[in-house]
Amino acid sequence: MRLAQDALCLAYARHECLEVVTRTLRLRGMDAATEELDTPEALSAWVAQLGPYPDGTLVPVPTQAVLRQARDVREAVHTLLVAARSNSGPAGCPPGARALLNRAAAAPPPVPVLDEHGTLTYTAGDPVGAVLADIARDALDLATSPALERVRACSGPRCAAWFLDTSRPGNRRWCSMDTCGNQAKKSAWRTKQASGNRA
């Protein structure tokens, strides 16, 4: 399977381990939590979107066992990052989650190939396993790096997303200004307008 450099740059410009935790189990811990990886076909589509694959690439539909493995890797990433953000640090990650992430990280990642036109592409014999390997590696790296101090939980009341705050002052509050930030500003404006009308 051939993978395009442009897609790699776009998808991997952020921490893919935060993407898997946030985007595949939406609203984690809330009543409205939604499993996005509910079928092997959904996992295939998600890998095609997140991985370093060009538009239109068909990722083979994995088995139910691979779907369970992907969910297990996601939950191990979440467990590791929760531990790493606590007082115990990454050493507080339970042995089972740590072992699972170490195994996933040991799988072959996408391999870079430079073609005769100078275009960098990627190959992967197992596109799902390659993306899971990159996610596990990213989680292990993030959990043990100074960047972990910049991982934030979105302040949106109906959001459970985590994000890496890359703002210069380090005081970003929302996962996205276009969604949660905009909603918060609208809500504050409405509250201000309502209290001004009562005065």
mmCIF file of C-alpha atoms in Angstrom, residues 7-162:
data_model
loop_
_atom_site.group_PDB
_atom_site.id
_atom_site.type_symbol
_atom_site.label_atom_id
_atom_site.label_comp_id
_atom_site.label_asym_id
_atom_site.label_seq_id
_atom_site.Cartn_x
_atom_site.Cartn_y
_atom_site.Cartn_z
ATOM 1 C CA ALA A 7 -1.512 13.208 4.098
ATOM 2 C CA LEU A 8 1.261 12.232 6.503
ATOM 3 C CA CYS A 9 2.125 15.860 7.206
ATOM 4 C CA LEU A 10 -1.517 16.808 7.724
ATOM 5 C CA ALA A 11 -2.480 13.919 9.986
ATOM 6 C CA TYR A 12 0.737 13.734 11.955
ATOM 7 C CA ALA A 13 1.127 17.470 12.580
ATOM 8 C CA ARG A 14 -0.672 16.869 15.886
ATOM 9 C CA HIS A 15 -0.309 14.071 18.408
ATOM 10 C CA GLU A 16 -2.117 11.111 16.944
ATOM 11 C CA CYS A 17 -2.372 9.506 20.392
ATOM 12 C CA LEU A 18 -4.558 12.419 21.515
ATOM 13 C CA GLU A 19 -6.588 12.066 18.332
ATOM 14 C CA VAL A 20 -7.338 8.392 18.991
ATOM 15 C CA VAL A 21 -8.343 9.031 22.615
ATOM 16 C CA THR A 22 -10.507 12.033 21.741
ATOM 17 C CA ARG A 23 -11.984 11.228 18.353
ATOM 18 C CA THR A 24 -12.784 7.515 18.523
ATOM 19 C CA LEU A 25 -14.645 7.495 21.846
ATOM 20 C CA ARG A 26 -16.395 10.829 21.789
ATOM 21 C CA LEU A 27 -17.532 12.395 25.053
ATOM 22 C CA ARG A 28 -15.672 9.833 27.169
ATOM 23 C CA GLY A 29 -17.098 9.674 30.671
ATOM 24 C CA MET A 30 -20.340 11.446 29.745
ATOM 25 C CA ASP A 31 -23.820 10.010 29.300
ATOM 26 C CA ALA A 32 -23.665 10.758 25.584
ATOM 27 C CA ALA A 33 -20.365 8.880 25.034
ATOM 28 C CA THR A 34 -20.227 7.521 21.483
ATOM 29 C CA GLU A 35 -18.029 4.679 20.204
ATOM 30 C CA GLU A 36 -16.781 5.646 16.749
ATOM 31 C CA LEU A 37 -14.872 2.384 16.208
ATOM 32 C CA ASP A 38 -18.009 0.284 16.340
ATOM 33 C CA THR A 39 -17.331 -1.906 13.292
ATOM 34 C CA PRO A 40 -14.288 -3.161 11.374
ATOM 35 C CA GLU A 41 -15.390 -0.922 8.490
ATOM 36 C CA ALA A 42 -15.330 2.119 10.780
ATOM 37 C CA LEU A 43 -11.782 1.226 11.865
ATOM 38 C CA SER A 44 -10.723 0.880 8.221
ATOM 39 C CA ALA A 45 -12.172 4.303 7.367
ATOM 40 C CA TRP A 46 -10.613 5.890 10.452
ATOM 41 C CA VAL A 47 -7.166 4.460 9.657
ATOM 42 C CA ALA A 48 -7.456 5.722 6.078
ATOM 43 C CA GLN A 49 -8.236 9.192 7.446
ATOM 44 C CA LEU A 50 -5.671 9.344 10.275
ATOM 45 C CA GLY A 51 -2.828 7.386 8.733
ATOM 46 C CA PRO A 52 -0.396 8.690 6.166
ATOM 47 C CA TYR A 53 -2.574 7.539 3.286
ATOM 48 C CA PRO A 54 -3.549 9.478 0.159
ATOM 49 C CA ASP A 55 -7.197 10.287 -0.493
ATOM 50 C CA GLY A 56 -9.028 7.345 -1.974
ATOM 51 C CA THR A 57 -6.750 4.676 -0.530
ATOM 52 C CA LEU A 58 -8.733 1.647 0.520
ATOM 53 C CA VAL A 59 -7.514 0.193 3.780
ATOM 54 C CA PRO A 60 -8.483 -3.488 3.961
ATOM 55 C CA VAL A 61 -11.321 -4.119 6.399
ATOM 56 C CA PRO A 62 -9.756 -5.723 9.482
ATOM 57 C CA THR A 63 -11.103 -8.629 11.502
ATOM 58 C CA GLN A 64 -13.110 -8.299 14.708
ATOM 59 C CA ALA A 65 -9.952 -9.310 16.598
ATOM 60 C CA VAL A 66 -8.034 -6.387 15.077
ATOM 61 C CA LEU A 67 -10.934 -4.061 15.945
ATOM 62 C CA ARG A 68 -10.706 -5.236 19.582
ATOM 63 C CA GLN A 69 -6.929 -4.706 19.467
ATOM 64 C CA ALA A 70 -7.384 -1.134 18.192
ATOM 65 C CA ARG A 71 -9.841 -0.348 20.981
ATOM 66 C CA ASP A 72 -7.487 -1.959 23.512
ATOM 67 C CA VAL A 73 -4.604 0.203 22.259
ATOM 68 C CA ARG A 74 -6.830 3.289 22.550
ATOM 69 C CA GLU A 75 -7.773 2.427 26.124
ATOM 70 C CA ALA A 76 -4.132 1.709 27.007
ATOM 71 C CA VAL A 77 -3.174 5.126 25.590
ATOM 72 C CA HIS A 78 -5.853 6.753 27.737
ATOM 73 C CA THR A 79 -4.713 4.827 30.813
ATOM 74 C CA LEU A 80 -1.075 5.811 30.226
ATOM 75 C CA LEU A 81 -1.870 9.500 29.714
ATOM 76 C CA VAL A 82 -4.131 9.647 32.777
ATOM 77 C CA ALA A 83 -1.320 8.116 34.848
ATOM 78 C CA ALA A 84 1.328 10.357 33.289
ATOM 79 C CA ARG A 85 -0.739 13.481 34.041
ATOM 80 C CA SER A 86 -1.182 12.419 37.677
ATOM 81 C CA ASN A 87 1.319 12.657 40.523
ATOM 82 C CA SER A 88 2.536 9.115 39.803
ATOM 83 C CA GLY A 89 3.718 10.057 36.315
ATOM 84 C CA PRO A 90 4.147 7.464 33.546
ATOM 85 C CA ALA A 91 5.484 4.954 36.077
ATOM 86 C CA GLY A 92 1.933 4.783 37.442
ATOM 87 C CA CYS A 93 0.654 3.180 34.240
ATOM 88 C CA PRO A 94 -0.649 -0.312 35.056
ATOM 89 C CA PRO A 95 1.590 -3.152 33.796
ATOM 90 C CA GLY A 96 -1.044 -4.534 31.390
ATOM 91 C CA ALA A 97 -1.534 -1.213 29.600
ATOM 92 C CA ARG A 98 2.219 -0.615 29.499
ATOM 93 C CA ALA A 99 2.882 -4.078 28.030
ATOM 94 C CA LEU A 100 0.149 -3.634 25.413
ATOM 95 C CA LEU A 101 1.562 -0.279 24.286
ATOM 96 C CA ASN A 102 5.099 -1.656 24.169
ATOM 97 C CA ARG A 103 3.916 -4.553 21.969
ATOM 98 C CA ALA A 104 1.955 -2.249 19.671
ATOM 99 C CA ALA A 105 4.910 0.150 19.388
ATOM 100 C CA ALA A 106 7.174 -2.735 18.345
ATOM 101 C CA ALA A 107 5.116 -3.413 15.183
ATOM 102 C CA PRO A 108 6.529 -2.131 11.877
ATOM 103 C CA PRO A 109 5.589 1.505 11.196
ATOM 104 C CA PRO A 110 5.040 2.929 7.712
ATOM 105 C CA VAL A 111 8.293 2.812 5.757
ATOM 106 C CA PRO A 112 9.412 5.908 3.792
ATOM 107 C CA VAL A 113 10.236 5.435 0.104
ATOM 108 C CA LEU A 114 11.614 8.152 -2.186
ATOM 109 C CA ASP A 115 10.454 7.626 -5.785
ATOM 110 C CA GLU A 116 12.248 8.601 -8.996
ATOM 111 C CA HIS A 117 10.349 11.929 -9.075
ATOM 112 C CA GLY A 118 11.597 12.940 -5.641
ATOM 113 C CA THR A 119 8.231 12.292 -3.996
ATOM 114 C CA LEU A 120 8.266 10.762 -0.559
ATOM 115 C CA THR A 121 5.647 8.063 -0.101
ATOM 116 C CA TYR A 122 5.113 5.439 2.547
ATOM 117 C CA THR A 123 4.425 1.739 2.406
ATOM 118 C CA ALA A 124 2.849 -0.521 4.989
ATOM 119 C CA GLY A 125 2.152 -4.215 4.681
ATOM 120 C CA ASP A 126 -0.356 -3.893 7.524
ATOM 121 C CA PRO A 127 -1.816 -0.388 7.368
ATOM 122 C CA VAL A 128 -3.894 -0.775 10.559
ATOM 123 C CA GLY A 129 -0.996 -2.252 12.540
ATOM 124 C CA ALA A 130 1.331 0.474 11.232
ATOM 125 C CA VAL A 131 -1.013 3.249 12.411
ATOM 126 C CA LEU A 132 -1.464 1.535 15.795
ATOM 127 C CA ALA A 133 2.339 1.294 16.090
ATOM 128 C CA ASP A 134 2.667 5.023 15.429
ATOM 129 C CA ILE A 135 -0.095 5.817 17.933
ATOM 130 C CA ALA A 136 1.555 3.677 20.627
ATOM 131 C CA ARG A 137 4.977 5.231 19.943
ATOM 132 C CA ASP A 138 3.487 8.707 20.072
ATOM 133 C CA ALA A 139 1.765 7.950 23.395
ATOM 134 C CA LEU A 140 4.965 6.573 24.947
ATOM 135 C CA ASP A 141 6.886 9.601 23.727
ATOM 136 C CA LEU A 142 4.291 12.156 24.875
ATOM 137 C CA ALA A 143 3.853 10.547 28.299
ATOM 138 C CA THR A 144 7.591 10.850 28.989
ATOM 139 C CA SER A 145 8.256 14.243 27.408
ATOM 140 C CA PRO A 146 8.061 17.829 28.725
ATOM 141 C CA ALA A 147 5.203 18.391 26.237
ATOM 142 C CA LEU A 148 2.933 16.430 28.587
ATOM 143 C CA GLU A 149 2.699 19.567 30.754
ATOM 144 C CA ARG A 150 0.906 21.212 27.808
ATOM 145 C CA VAL A 151 -1.783 18.534 27.450
ATOM 146 C CA ARG A 152 -5.095 20.110 28.397
ATOM 147 C CA ALA A 153 -8.688 18.990 28.791
ATOM 148 C CA CYS A 154 -11.094 21.150 26.810
ATOM 149 C CA SER A 155 -13.053 23.624 28.954
ATOM 150 C CA GLY A 156 -16.181 23.108 26.858
ATOM 151 C CA PRO A 157 -18.971 21.791 29.118
ATOM 152 C CA ARG A 158 -20.049 19.243 26.490
ATOM 153 C CA CYS A 159 -16.572 18.191 25.388
ATOM 154 C CA ALA A 160 -14.167 15.571 26.687
ATOM 155 C CA ALA A 161 -11.328 16.238 24.256
ATOM 156 C CA TRP A 162 -7.678 16.478 25.199
#
